[in-house]
Amino acid sequence: MRPFDRLAGIAAPLLKANIDTDMIIRVEHMTASDQSRLGDHAFETWRIGPDGREDPGFVLNQPRYRSAPILLAGDNFGCGSSREHAVGALLGRGIRVVIAPSFGETFYDNCFQRGLLPIRLAAQSIECIADETEKGACNYDKTVVDLLSTSVHSPRGNRYRFEIEARRRDALLKGLDDIEQSLALLNEVENWQSSDRSTRPWLWKLHPFRSNA
């Protein structure tokens, strides 16, 4: 998983509420064997018209926002079914940060497994960032997301602090998913096992456990 510390880029406004995981990626793409191509299907229902061509009115098809690494969204982003592919589809489009007032709980958790940073900010703050981005000149339209200081800096320099669990912040900074975090604690786990064998030997006789490390 790629580490994340600081990112500066255009923030694309998709300020709709209740964008569910089916809107992010349709269910028929859940069995795709090549997950590196999931980005091709992100927001497909909105990006691609009935004629198979890109809809120029959709924000991520517009030249200014096509490569945006930050997505501004509405309430309850990522609600609906529990599909980790939704996070993969966003990453496949080059999106590393989603800023919304609230998220679907499972989607929010899945983000940390893949290295995508979900940030909760007030709707008014998000609208201000979107407005500044739209009105900004080419060199003054970038939003900065700083995980080290847990802050978002708008194109005009307004600063918005966000909250993130310390463990998850540390994992993103180091690029560790849950399994890699557990493996990093392997020495502590083995030390505890050794101590517990001495303290409660009867449990280990009934349920022996051997580490393969």
mmCIF file of C-alpha atoms in Angstrom:
data_model
loop_
_atom_site.group_PDB
_atom_site.id
_atom_site.type_symbol
_atom_site.label_atom_id
_atom_site.label_comp_id
_atom_site.label_asym_id
_atom_site.label_seq_id
_atom_site.Cartn_x
_atom_site.Cartn_y
_atom_site.Cartn_z
ATOM 1 C CA MET A 1 0.000 0.000 0.000
ATOM 2 C CA ARG A 2 1.360 3.429 -0.931
ATOM 3 C CA PRO A 3 2.162 5.698 2.031
ATOM 4 C CA PHE A 4 0.312 8.997 2.262
ATOM 5 C CA ASP A 5 1.603 12.145 3.931
ATOM 6 C CA ARG A 6 0.825 15.230 1.862
ATOM 7 C CA LEU A 7 -0.962 15.867 -1.406
ATOM 8 C CA ALA A 8 -1.551 19.022 -3.435
ATOM 9 C CA GLY A 9 -3.929 19.014 -6.366
ATOM 10 C CA ILE A 10 -7.232 20.004 -7.886
ATOM 11 C CA ALA A 11 -10.338 19.092 -5.872
ATOM 12 C CA ALA A 12 -13.196 17.964 -8.119
ATOM 13 C CA PRO A 13 -16.692 18.890 -6.854
ATOM 14 C CA LEU A 14 -19.262 16.083 -6.914
ATOM 15 C CA LEU A 15 -21.454 17.469 -4.171
ATOM 16 C CA LYS A 16 -24.338 15.039 -4.415
ATOM 17 C CA ALA A 17 -25.612 13.358 -1.248
ATOM 18 C CA ASN A 18 -25.994 9.591 -0.860
ATOM 19 C CA ILE A 19 -23.635 8.512 -3.651
ATOM 20 C CA ASP A 20 -23.660 4.778 -3.010
ATOM 21 C CA THR A 21 -21.090 2.148 -3.931
ATOM 22 C CA ASP A 22 -23.181 1.013 -6.912
ATOM 23 C CA MET A 23 -22.873 4.505 -8.371
ATOM 24 C CA ILE A 24 -19.118 4.396 -7.790
ATOM 25 C CA ILE A 25 -18.758 1.021 -9.532
ATOM 26 C CA ARG A 26 -21.522 -1.158 -10.934
ATOM 27 C CA VAL A 27 -22.010 -4.671 -9.622
ATOM 28 C CA GLU A 28 -21.144 -6.396 -12.921
ATOM 29 C CA HIS A 29 -17.543 -5.237 -12.539
ATOM 30 C CA MET A 30 -17.125 -6.893 -9.137
ATOM 31 C CA THR A 31 -15.703 -10.046 -10.718
ATOM 32 C CA ALA A 32 -13.076 -8.240 -12.799
ATOM 33 C CA SER A 33 -9.883 -10.301 -12.824
ATOM 34 C CA ASP A 34 -7.675 -7.257 -13.443
ATOM 35 C CA GLN A 35 -8.307 -4.928 -10.515
ATOM 36 C CA SER A 36 -5.824 -2.423 -11.918
ATOM 37 C CA ARG A 37 -8.508 -1.546 -14.492
ATOM 38 C CA LEU A 38 -11.253 -0.786 -11.960
ATOM 39 C CA GLY A 39 -10.721 2.930 -12.525
ATOM 40 C CA ASP A 40 -12.065 2.521 -16.055
ATOM 41 C CA HIS A 41 -15.460 1.762 -14.512
ATOM 42 C CA ALA A 42 -15.586 4.447 -11.804
ATOM 43 C CA PHE A 43 -18.824 6.475 -12.002
ATOM 44 C CA GLU A 44 -19.507 4.744 -15.321
ATOM 45 C CA THR A 45 -23.254 5.435 -15.205
ATOM 46 C CA TRP A 46 -22.565 9.179 -15.091
ATOM 47 C CA ARG A 47 -19.357 9.352 -17.118
ATOM 48 C CA ILE A 48 -20.551 7.377 -20.130
ATOM 49 C CA GLY A 49 -23.720 8.216 -22.046
ATOM 50 C CA PRO A 50 -26.132 5.762 -23.740
ATOM 51 C CA ASP A 51 -24.154 6.171 -26.970
ATOM 52 C CA GLY A 52 -20.980 4.905 -25.291
ATOM 53 C CA ARG A 53 -19.320 8.309 -25.321
ATOM 54 C CA GLU A 54 -18.165 10.392 -22.389
ATOM 55 C CA ASP A 55 -20.704 12.889 -21.076
ATOM 56 C CA PRO A 56 -18.900 16.266 -21.232
ATOM 57 C CA GLY A 57 -21.174 17.594 -18.497
ATOM 58 C CA PHE A 58 -19.907 15.157 -15.872
ATOM 59 C CA VAL A 59 -17.310 16.818 -13.668
ATOM 60 C CA LEU A 60 -14.612 14.133 -13.976
ATOM 61 C CA ASN A 61 -14.831 14.311 -17.777
ATOM 62 C CA GLN A 62 -14.034 18.019 -17.787
ATOM 63 C CA PRO A 63 -10.392 18.820 -18.646
ATOM 64 C CA ARG A 64 -9.808 20.743 -15.436
ATOM 65 C CA TYR A 65 -10.959 17.921 -13.180
ATOM 66 C CA ARG A 66 -10.162 14.807 -15.221
ATOM 67 C CA SER A 67 -6.987 14.046 -13.258
ATOM 68 C CA ALA A 68 -8.120 15.467 -9.914
ATOM 69 C CA PRO A 69 -6.581 13.523 -6.993
ATOM 70 C CA ILE A 70 -9.105 14.959 -4.514
ATOM 71 C CA LEU A 71 -12.874 14.452 -4.664
ATOM 72 C CA LEU A 72 -15.323 16.739 -2.852
ATOM 73 C CA ALA A 73 -18.562 14.911 -2.108
ATOM 74 C CA GLY A 74 -21.881 15.237 -0.301
ATOM 75 C CA ASP A 75 -23.334 13.567 2.773
ATOM 76 C CA ASN A 76 -23.213 9.796 3.195
ATOM 77 C CA PHE A 77 -20.675 9.147 0.443
ATOM 78 C CA GLY A 78 -20.063 5.440 -0.171
ATOM 79 C CA CYS A 79 -23.290 4.247 1.420
ATOM 80 C CA GLY A 80 -25.012 1.072 0.264
ATOM 81 C CA SER A 81 -23.455 -2.322 -0.263
ATOM 82 C CA SER A 82 -20.143 -3.371 1.206
ATOM 83 C CA ARG A 83 -17.860 -3.548 -1.827
ATOM 84 C CA GLU A 84 -14.165 -2.846 -1.479
ATOM 85 C CA HIS A 85 -13.998 -2.510 -5.268
ATOM 86 C CA ALA A 86 -15.532 0.967 -4.857
ATOM 87 C CA VAL A 87 -12.348 2.154 -3.173
ATOM 88 C CA GLY A 88 -10.262 0.421 -5.832
ATOM 89 C CA ALA A 89 -12.220 2.180 -8.577
ATOM 90 C CA LEU A 90 -11.520 5.604 -7.065
ATOM 91 C CA LEU A 91 -7.827 4.822 -6.669
ATOM 92 C CA GLY A 92 -7.802 3.596 -10.253
ATOM 93 C CA ARG A 93 -8.983 7.056 -11.325
ATOM 94 C CA GLY A 94 -6.095 8.614 -9.409
ATOM 95 C CA ILE A 95 -8.221 9.789 -6.466
ATOM 96 C CA ARG A 96 -6.309 9.566 -3.158
ATOM 97 C CA VAL A 97 -8.579 11.742 -0.991
ATOM 98 C CA VAL A 98 -12.358 12.034 -0.628
ATOM 99 C CA ILE A 99 -13.695 14.916 1.460
ATOM 100 C CA ALA A 100 -17.331 14.667 2.570
ATOM 101 C CA PRO A 101 -19.500 15.607 5.569
ATOM 102 C CA SER A 102 -20.110 11.895 6.254
ATOM 103 C CA PHE A 103 -19.416 8.454 4.800
ATOM 104 C CA GLY A 104 -20.979 5.036 4.657
ATOM 105 C CA GLU A 105 -19.400 3.221 7.587
ATOM 106 C CA THR A 106 -18.100 0.187 5.689
ATOM 107 C CA PHE A 107 -16.778 2.298 2.820
ATOM 108 C CA TYR A 108 -14.960 4.506 5.337
ATOM 109 C CA ASP A 109 -13.278 1.468 6.889
ATOM 110 C CA ASN A 110 -12.372 0.029 3.483
ATOM 111 C CA CYS A 111 -10.570 3.221 2.509
ATOM 112 C CA PHE A 112 -7.867 2.594 5.087
ATOM 113 C CA GLN A 113 -7.261 -0.906 3.721
ATOM 114 C CA ARG A 114 -6.332 0.473 0.304
ATOM 115 C CA GLY A 115 -4.583 3.755 1.118
ATOM 116 C CA LEU A 116 -7.360 6.219 0.306
ATOM 117 C CA LEU A 117 -7.825 9.026 2.844
ATOM 118 C CA PRO A 118 -11.470 9.814 3.743
ATOM 119 C CA ILE A 119 -11.838 13.208 5.422
ATOM 120 C CA ARG A 120 -14.917 14.478 7.222
ATOM 121 C CA LEU A 121 -15.459 18.221 6.938
ATOM 122 C CA ALA A 122 -18.530 20.389 7.389
ATOM 123 C CA ALA A 123 -20.604 20.820 4.225
ATOM 124 C CA GLN A 124 -20.065 24.597 4.319
ATOM 125 C CA SER A 125 -16.281 24.141 4.361
ATOM 126 C CA ILE A 126 -16.448 21.750 1.405
ATOM 127 C CA GLU A 127 -18.584 24.198 -0.562
ATOM 128 C CA CYS A 128 -16.048 26.951 0.128
ATOM 129 C CA ILE A 129 -13.202 24.779 -1.198
ATOM 130 C CA ALA A 130 -15.242 23.961 -4.301
ATOM 131 C CA ASP A 131 -16.039 27.639 -4.873
ATOM 132 C CA GLU A 132 -12.412 28.725 -4.448
ATOM 133 C CA THR A 133 -11.255 25.991 -6.824
ATOM 134 C CA GLU A 134 -13.749 27.011 -9.495
ATOM 135 C CA LYS A 135 -12.831 30.693 -9.255
ATOM 136 C CA GLY A 136 -9.091 30.209 -8.838
ATOM 137 C CA ALA A 137 -6.581 30.961 -11.572
ATOM 138 C CA CYS A 138 -4.510 28.085 -12.914
ATOM 139 C CA ASN A 139 -1.704 28.528 -10.354
ATOM 140 C CA TYR A 140 -4.050 29.208 -7.447
ATOM 141 C CA ASP A 141 -6.618 26.448 -7.647
ATOM 142 C CA LYS A 142 -4.920 23.620 -5.756
ATOM 143 C CA THR A 143 -6.063 22.206 -2.440
ATOM 144 C CA VAL A 144 -3.428 20.820 -0.066
ATOM 145 C CA VAL A 145 -4.165 17.850 2.193
ATOM 146 C CA ASP A 146 -1.578 17.411 4.949
ATOM 147 C CA LEU A 147 -1.958 14.237 6.986
ATOM 148 C CA LEU A 148 0.985 15.129 9.232
ATOM 149 C CA SER A 149 -0.850 18.218 10.512
ATOM 150 C CA THR A 150 -4.333 16.738 9.878
ATOM 151 C CA SER A 151 -5.366 19.804 7.928
ATOM 152 C CA VAL A 152 -6.788 20.805 4.558
ATOM 153 C CA HIS A 153 -5.649 24.081 2.973
ATOM 154 C CA SER A 154 -7.986 25.606 0.413
ATOM 155 C CA PRO A 155 -6.740 27.373 -2.747
ATOM 156 C CA ARG A 156 -6.990 30.727 -0.953
ATOM 157 C CA GLY A 157 -5.134 29.438 2.083
ATOM 158 C CA ASN A 158 -8.029 28.798 4.440
ATOM 159 C CA ARG A 159 -7.177 25.990 6.831
ATOM 160 C CA TYR A 160 -9.584 23.290 7.945
ATOM 161 C CA ARG A 161 -8.603 20.754 10.593
ATOM 162 C CA PHE A 162 -9.944 17.212 10.417
ATOM 163 C CA GLU A 163 -10.010 14.327 12.848
ATOM 164 C CA ILE A 164 -8.608 10.866 12.220
ATOM 165 C CA GLU A 165 -7.912 7.982 14.557
ATOM 166 C CA ALA A 166 -4.228 8.021 15.564
ATOM 167 C CA ARG A 167 -3.717 4.371 14.615
ATOM 168 C CA ARG A 168 -5.164 4.909 11.156
ATOM 169 C CA ARG A 169 -3.189 8.085 10.600
ATOM 170 C CA ASP A 170 0.027 6.274 11.477
ATOM 171 C CA ALA A 171 -0.856 3.350 9.192
ATOM 172 C CA LEU A 172 -1.504 5.656 6.222
ATOM 173 C CA LEU A 173 1.730 7.538 6.815
ATOM 174 C CA LYS A 174 3.621 4.233 6.761
ATOM 175 C CA GLY A 175 1.526 2.606 4.032
ATOM 176 C CA LEU A 176 0.348 -0.301 6.194
ATOM 177 C CA ASP A 177 -2.948 -2.189 5.929
ATOM 178 C CA ASP A 178 -4.408 -4.164 8.866
ATOM 179 C CA ILE A 179 -2.408 -7.315 8.110
ATOM 180 C CA GLU A 180 0.850 -5.402 7.811
ATOM 181 C CA GLN A 181 0.091 -3.589 11.078
ATOM 182 C CA SER A 182 -0.406 -6.949 12.800
ATOM 183 C CA LEU A 183 2.843 -8.327 11.369
ATOM 184 C CA ALA A 184 4.670 -5.262 12.687
ATOM 185 C CA LEU A 185 3.617 -6.358 16.185
ATOM 186 C CA LEU A 186 4.802 -9.950 15.738
ATOM 187 C CA ASN A 187 7.574 -9.675 18.347
ATOM 188 C CA GLU A 188 5.136 -8.321 20.929
ATOM 189 C CA VAL A 189 2.657 -11.108 20.128
ATOM 190 C CA GLU A 190 5.312 -13.792 20.531
ATOM 191 C CA ASN A 191 6.538 -12.243 23.803
ATOM 192 C CA TRP A 192 2.969 -12.263 25.122
ATOM 193 C CA GLN A 193 2.521 -15.895 24.087
ATOM 194 C CA SER A 194 5.712 -16.876 25.878
ATOM 195 C CA SER A 195 4.621 -15.062 29.028
ATOM 196 C CA ASP A 196 1.126 -16.522 28.894
ATOM 197 C CA ARG A 197 2.497 -20.055 28.523
ATOM 198 C CA SER A 198 4.234 -19.575 31.865
ATOM 199 C CA THR A 199 1.234 -17.973 33.529
ATOM 200 C CA ARG A 200 -1.491 -20.284 32.181
ATOM 201 C CA PRO A 201 0.237 -23.429 30.910
ATOM 202 C CA TRP A 202 -2.977 -25.471 31.029
ATOM 203 C CA LEU A 203 -4.522 -23.389 28.247
ATOM 204 C CA TRP A 204 -1.625 -24.033 25.930
ATOM 205 C CA LYS A 205 -1.815 -27.777 26.563
ATOM 206 C CA LEU A 206 -5.477 -27.771 25.537
ATOM 207 C CA HIS A 207 -5.032 -25.371 22.612
ATOM 208 C CA PRO A 208 -1.432 -25.521 21.410
ATOM 209 C CA PHE A 209 -0.310 -22.762 19.117
ATOM 210 C CA ARG A 210 2.964 -22.547 17.281
ATOM 211 C CA SER A 211 4.208 -19.546 15.363
ATOM 212 C CA ASN A 212 5.652 -20.232 11.934
ATOM 213 C CA ALA A 213 7.668 -17.018 12.039
#
